[in-house]
GROMACS .gro file of C-alpha atoms in nm:
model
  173
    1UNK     CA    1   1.782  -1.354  -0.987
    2UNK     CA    2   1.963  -1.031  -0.918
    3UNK     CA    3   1.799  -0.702  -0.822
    4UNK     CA    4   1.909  -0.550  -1.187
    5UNK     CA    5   1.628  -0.791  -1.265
    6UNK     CA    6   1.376  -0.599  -1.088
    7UNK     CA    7   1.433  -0.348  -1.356
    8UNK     CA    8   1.369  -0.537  -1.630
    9UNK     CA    9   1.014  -0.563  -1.483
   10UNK     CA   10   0.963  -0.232  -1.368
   11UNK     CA   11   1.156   0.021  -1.547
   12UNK     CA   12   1.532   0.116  -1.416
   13UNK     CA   13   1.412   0.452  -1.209
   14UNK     CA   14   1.136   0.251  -1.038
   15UNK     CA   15   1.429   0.021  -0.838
   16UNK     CA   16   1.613   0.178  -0.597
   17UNK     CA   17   1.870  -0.002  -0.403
   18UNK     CA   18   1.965   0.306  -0.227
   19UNK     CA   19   2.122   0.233   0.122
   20UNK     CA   20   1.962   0.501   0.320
   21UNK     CA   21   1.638   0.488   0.139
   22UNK     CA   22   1.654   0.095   0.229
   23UNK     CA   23   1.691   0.152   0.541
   24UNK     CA   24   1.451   0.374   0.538
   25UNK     CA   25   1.235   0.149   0.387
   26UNK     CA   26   1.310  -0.106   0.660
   27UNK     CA   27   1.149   0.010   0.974
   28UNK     CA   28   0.867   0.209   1.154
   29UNK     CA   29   0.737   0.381   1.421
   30UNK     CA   30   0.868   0.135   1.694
   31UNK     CA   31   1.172   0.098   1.531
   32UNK     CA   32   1.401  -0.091   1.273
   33UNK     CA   33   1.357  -0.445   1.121
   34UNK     CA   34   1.649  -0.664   1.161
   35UNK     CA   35   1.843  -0.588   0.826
   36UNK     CA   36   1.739  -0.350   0.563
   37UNK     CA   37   1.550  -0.439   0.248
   38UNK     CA   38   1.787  -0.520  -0.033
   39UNK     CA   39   1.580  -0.266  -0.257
   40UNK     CA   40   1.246  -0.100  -0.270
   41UNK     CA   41   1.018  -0.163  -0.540
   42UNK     CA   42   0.805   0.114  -0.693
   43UNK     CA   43   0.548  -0.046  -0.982
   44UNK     CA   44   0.326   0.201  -1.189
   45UNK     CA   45   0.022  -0.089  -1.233
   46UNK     CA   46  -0.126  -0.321  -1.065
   47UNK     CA   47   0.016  -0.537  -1.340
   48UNK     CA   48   0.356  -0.439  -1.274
   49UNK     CA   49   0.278  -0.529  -0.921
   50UNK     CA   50   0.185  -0.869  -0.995
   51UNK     CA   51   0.488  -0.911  -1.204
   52UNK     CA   52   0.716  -0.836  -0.940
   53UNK     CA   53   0.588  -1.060  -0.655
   54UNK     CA   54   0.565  -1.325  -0.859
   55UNK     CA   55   0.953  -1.283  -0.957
   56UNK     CA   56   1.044  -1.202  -0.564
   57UNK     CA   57   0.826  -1.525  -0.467
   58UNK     CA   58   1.002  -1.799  -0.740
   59UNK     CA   59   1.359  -1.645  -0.639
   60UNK     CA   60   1.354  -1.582  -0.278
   61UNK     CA   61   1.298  -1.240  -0.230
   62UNK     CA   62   1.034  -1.186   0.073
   63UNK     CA   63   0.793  -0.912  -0.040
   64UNK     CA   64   0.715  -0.589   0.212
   65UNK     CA   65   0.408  -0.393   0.163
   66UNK     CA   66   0.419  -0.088   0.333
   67UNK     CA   67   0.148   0.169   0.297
   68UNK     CA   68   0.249   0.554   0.387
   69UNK     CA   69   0.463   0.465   0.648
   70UNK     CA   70   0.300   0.536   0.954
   71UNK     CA   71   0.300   0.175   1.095
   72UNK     CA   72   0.357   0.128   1.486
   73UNK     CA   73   0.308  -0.251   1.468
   74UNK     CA   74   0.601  -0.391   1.251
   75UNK     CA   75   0.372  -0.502   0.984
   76UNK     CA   76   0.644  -0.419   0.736
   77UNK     CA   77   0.938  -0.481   0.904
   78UNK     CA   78   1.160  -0.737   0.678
   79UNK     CA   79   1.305  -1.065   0.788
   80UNK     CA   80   1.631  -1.140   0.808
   81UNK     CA   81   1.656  -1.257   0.514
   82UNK     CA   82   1.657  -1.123   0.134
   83UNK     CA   83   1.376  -0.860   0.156
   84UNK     CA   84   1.210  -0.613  -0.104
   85UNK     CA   85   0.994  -0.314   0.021
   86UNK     CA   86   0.681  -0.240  -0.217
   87UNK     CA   87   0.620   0.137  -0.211
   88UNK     CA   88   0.306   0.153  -0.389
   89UNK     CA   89   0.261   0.537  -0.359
   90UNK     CA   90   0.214   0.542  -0.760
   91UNK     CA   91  -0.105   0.360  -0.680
   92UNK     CA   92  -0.287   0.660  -0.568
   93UNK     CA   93  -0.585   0.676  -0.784
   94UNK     CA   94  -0.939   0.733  -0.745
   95UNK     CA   95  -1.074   0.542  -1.007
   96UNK     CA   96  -1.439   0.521  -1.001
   97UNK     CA   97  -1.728   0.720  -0.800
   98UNK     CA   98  -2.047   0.622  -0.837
   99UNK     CA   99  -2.259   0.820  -0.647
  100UNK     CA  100  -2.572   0.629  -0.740
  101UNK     CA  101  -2.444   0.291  -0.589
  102UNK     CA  102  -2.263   0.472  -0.365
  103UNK     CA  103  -1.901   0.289  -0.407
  104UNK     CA  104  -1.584   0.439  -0.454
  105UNK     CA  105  -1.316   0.224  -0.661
  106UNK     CA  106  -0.945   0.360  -0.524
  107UNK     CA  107  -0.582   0.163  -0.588
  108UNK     CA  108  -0.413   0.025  -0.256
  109UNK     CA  109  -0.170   0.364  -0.249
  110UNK     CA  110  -0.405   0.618  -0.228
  111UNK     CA  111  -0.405   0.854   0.093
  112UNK     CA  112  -0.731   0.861   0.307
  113UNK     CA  113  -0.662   1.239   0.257
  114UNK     CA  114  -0.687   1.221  -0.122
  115UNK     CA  115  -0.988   1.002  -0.101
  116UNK     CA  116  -1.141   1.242   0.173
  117UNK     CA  117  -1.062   1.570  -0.023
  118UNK     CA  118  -1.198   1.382  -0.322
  119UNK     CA  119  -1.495   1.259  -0.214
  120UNK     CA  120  -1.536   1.632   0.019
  121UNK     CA  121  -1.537   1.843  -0.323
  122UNK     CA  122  -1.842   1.581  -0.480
  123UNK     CA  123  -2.015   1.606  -0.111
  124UNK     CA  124  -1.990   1.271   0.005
  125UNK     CA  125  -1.723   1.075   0.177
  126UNK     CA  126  -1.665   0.718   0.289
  127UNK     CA  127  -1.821   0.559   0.594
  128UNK     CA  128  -1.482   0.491   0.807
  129UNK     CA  129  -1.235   0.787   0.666
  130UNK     CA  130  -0.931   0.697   0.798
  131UNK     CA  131  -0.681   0.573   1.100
  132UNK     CA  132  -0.541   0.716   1.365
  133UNK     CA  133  -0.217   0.806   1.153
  134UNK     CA  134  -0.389   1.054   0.964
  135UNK     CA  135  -0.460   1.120   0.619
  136UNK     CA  136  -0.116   1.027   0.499
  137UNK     CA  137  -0.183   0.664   0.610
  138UNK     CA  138  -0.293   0.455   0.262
  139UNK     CA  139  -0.599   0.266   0.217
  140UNK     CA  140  -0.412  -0.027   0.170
  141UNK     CA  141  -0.212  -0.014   0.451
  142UNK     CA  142  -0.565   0.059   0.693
  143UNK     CA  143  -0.745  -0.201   0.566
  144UNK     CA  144  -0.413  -0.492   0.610
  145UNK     CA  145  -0.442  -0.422   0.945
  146UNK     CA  146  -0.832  -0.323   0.972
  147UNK     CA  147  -0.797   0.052   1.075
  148UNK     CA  148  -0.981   0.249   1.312
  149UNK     CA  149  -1.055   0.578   1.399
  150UNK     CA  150  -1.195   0.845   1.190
  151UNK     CA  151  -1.610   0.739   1.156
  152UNK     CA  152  -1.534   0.436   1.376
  153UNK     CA  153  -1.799   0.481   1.676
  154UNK     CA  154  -2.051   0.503   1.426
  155UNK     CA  155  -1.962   0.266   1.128
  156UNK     CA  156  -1.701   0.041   1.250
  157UNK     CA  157  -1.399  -0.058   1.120
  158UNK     CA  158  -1.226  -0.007   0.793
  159UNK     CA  159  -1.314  -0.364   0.625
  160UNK     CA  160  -1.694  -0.271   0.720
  161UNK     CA  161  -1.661   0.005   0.443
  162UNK     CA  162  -1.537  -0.227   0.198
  163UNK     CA  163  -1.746  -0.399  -0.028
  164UNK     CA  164  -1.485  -0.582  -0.219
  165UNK     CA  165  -1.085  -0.616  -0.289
  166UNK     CA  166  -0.924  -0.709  -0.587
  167UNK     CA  167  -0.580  -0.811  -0.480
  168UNK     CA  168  -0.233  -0.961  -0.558
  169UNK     CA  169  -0.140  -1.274  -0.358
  170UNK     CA  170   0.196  -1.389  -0.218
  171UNK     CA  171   0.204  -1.589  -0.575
  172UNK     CA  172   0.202  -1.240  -0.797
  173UNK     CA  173  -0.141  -1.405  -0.932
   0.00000   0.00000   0.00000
């Protein structure tokens, strides 16, 4: 598989194998990975999503998440070896408040600021409302590596806010 193929999926202008925003795409707050990503992915769906890690998976490609790219850990630092960065910023959404059951349904991409300011103009907001990297961090990115911070001391973690995921695996499934 080449990266062109990675358009075919996604759409042409949601593949960029741009070298500096690769590189870009290939480190964090502590620093670079040990060779850029070879593109970064940007799908419009979770079905798009699972469409592309699936291809990455069956042709060798080692899939990145990375959230809003405030990481200090290296949690989406790529291997050296053929990497793709998932920017899932088009997976912003707040899909669903129900105020009676008291849930909120948001995609993996959305801010912790968008959710807040959301939630702020209904008067409510989430339990745990974000990590110590601010409200640009993602929701997906907190809860991969189980955030704290912002309503911490009083209700825990991120994952104790959470009352269920629906995800895509390593498989695309």
């Amino acid at each position: 598989m080449t990266l062109a193929a990675f358009a075919e999926i996604l759409g042409a202008d949601r593949v960029s194998t741009d070298p500096g925003l690769c590189a870009l795409r290939s480190e964090d707050i502590a620093g670079p990975g040990p060779a850029p990503v070879q593109a970064v992915l940007r799908p419009a769906s979770a079905t798009d999503l699972a469409r592309a890690v699936e291809a990455a998976r069956t042709n060798g490609f080692a899939v990145m998440p990375r959230g809003g790219g405030m990481s200090y850990t290296g949690g989406y630092l790529p291997p050296p070896r053929p990497a793709v960065s998932l920017d899932l910023s088009d997976l912003n959404r707040v899909l669903e408040i129900d105020t009676n059951a008291r849930v909120v349904v948001v995609e993996a991409g959305c801010t912790w600021g968008h959710l807040y300011d959301t939630l702020n103009a209904a008067g409510y907001r989430t339990p745990f409302f974000g990590p110590l990297s601010g409200a640009v961090a993602t929701i997906g990115g907190a809860l991969s590596q189980n955030g704290a911070f912002f309503g911490s001391a009083a209700f825990g973690y991120a994952v104790q806010s959470v009352s269920g995921l629906e995800i895509v695996d390593g498989r695309g499934t």
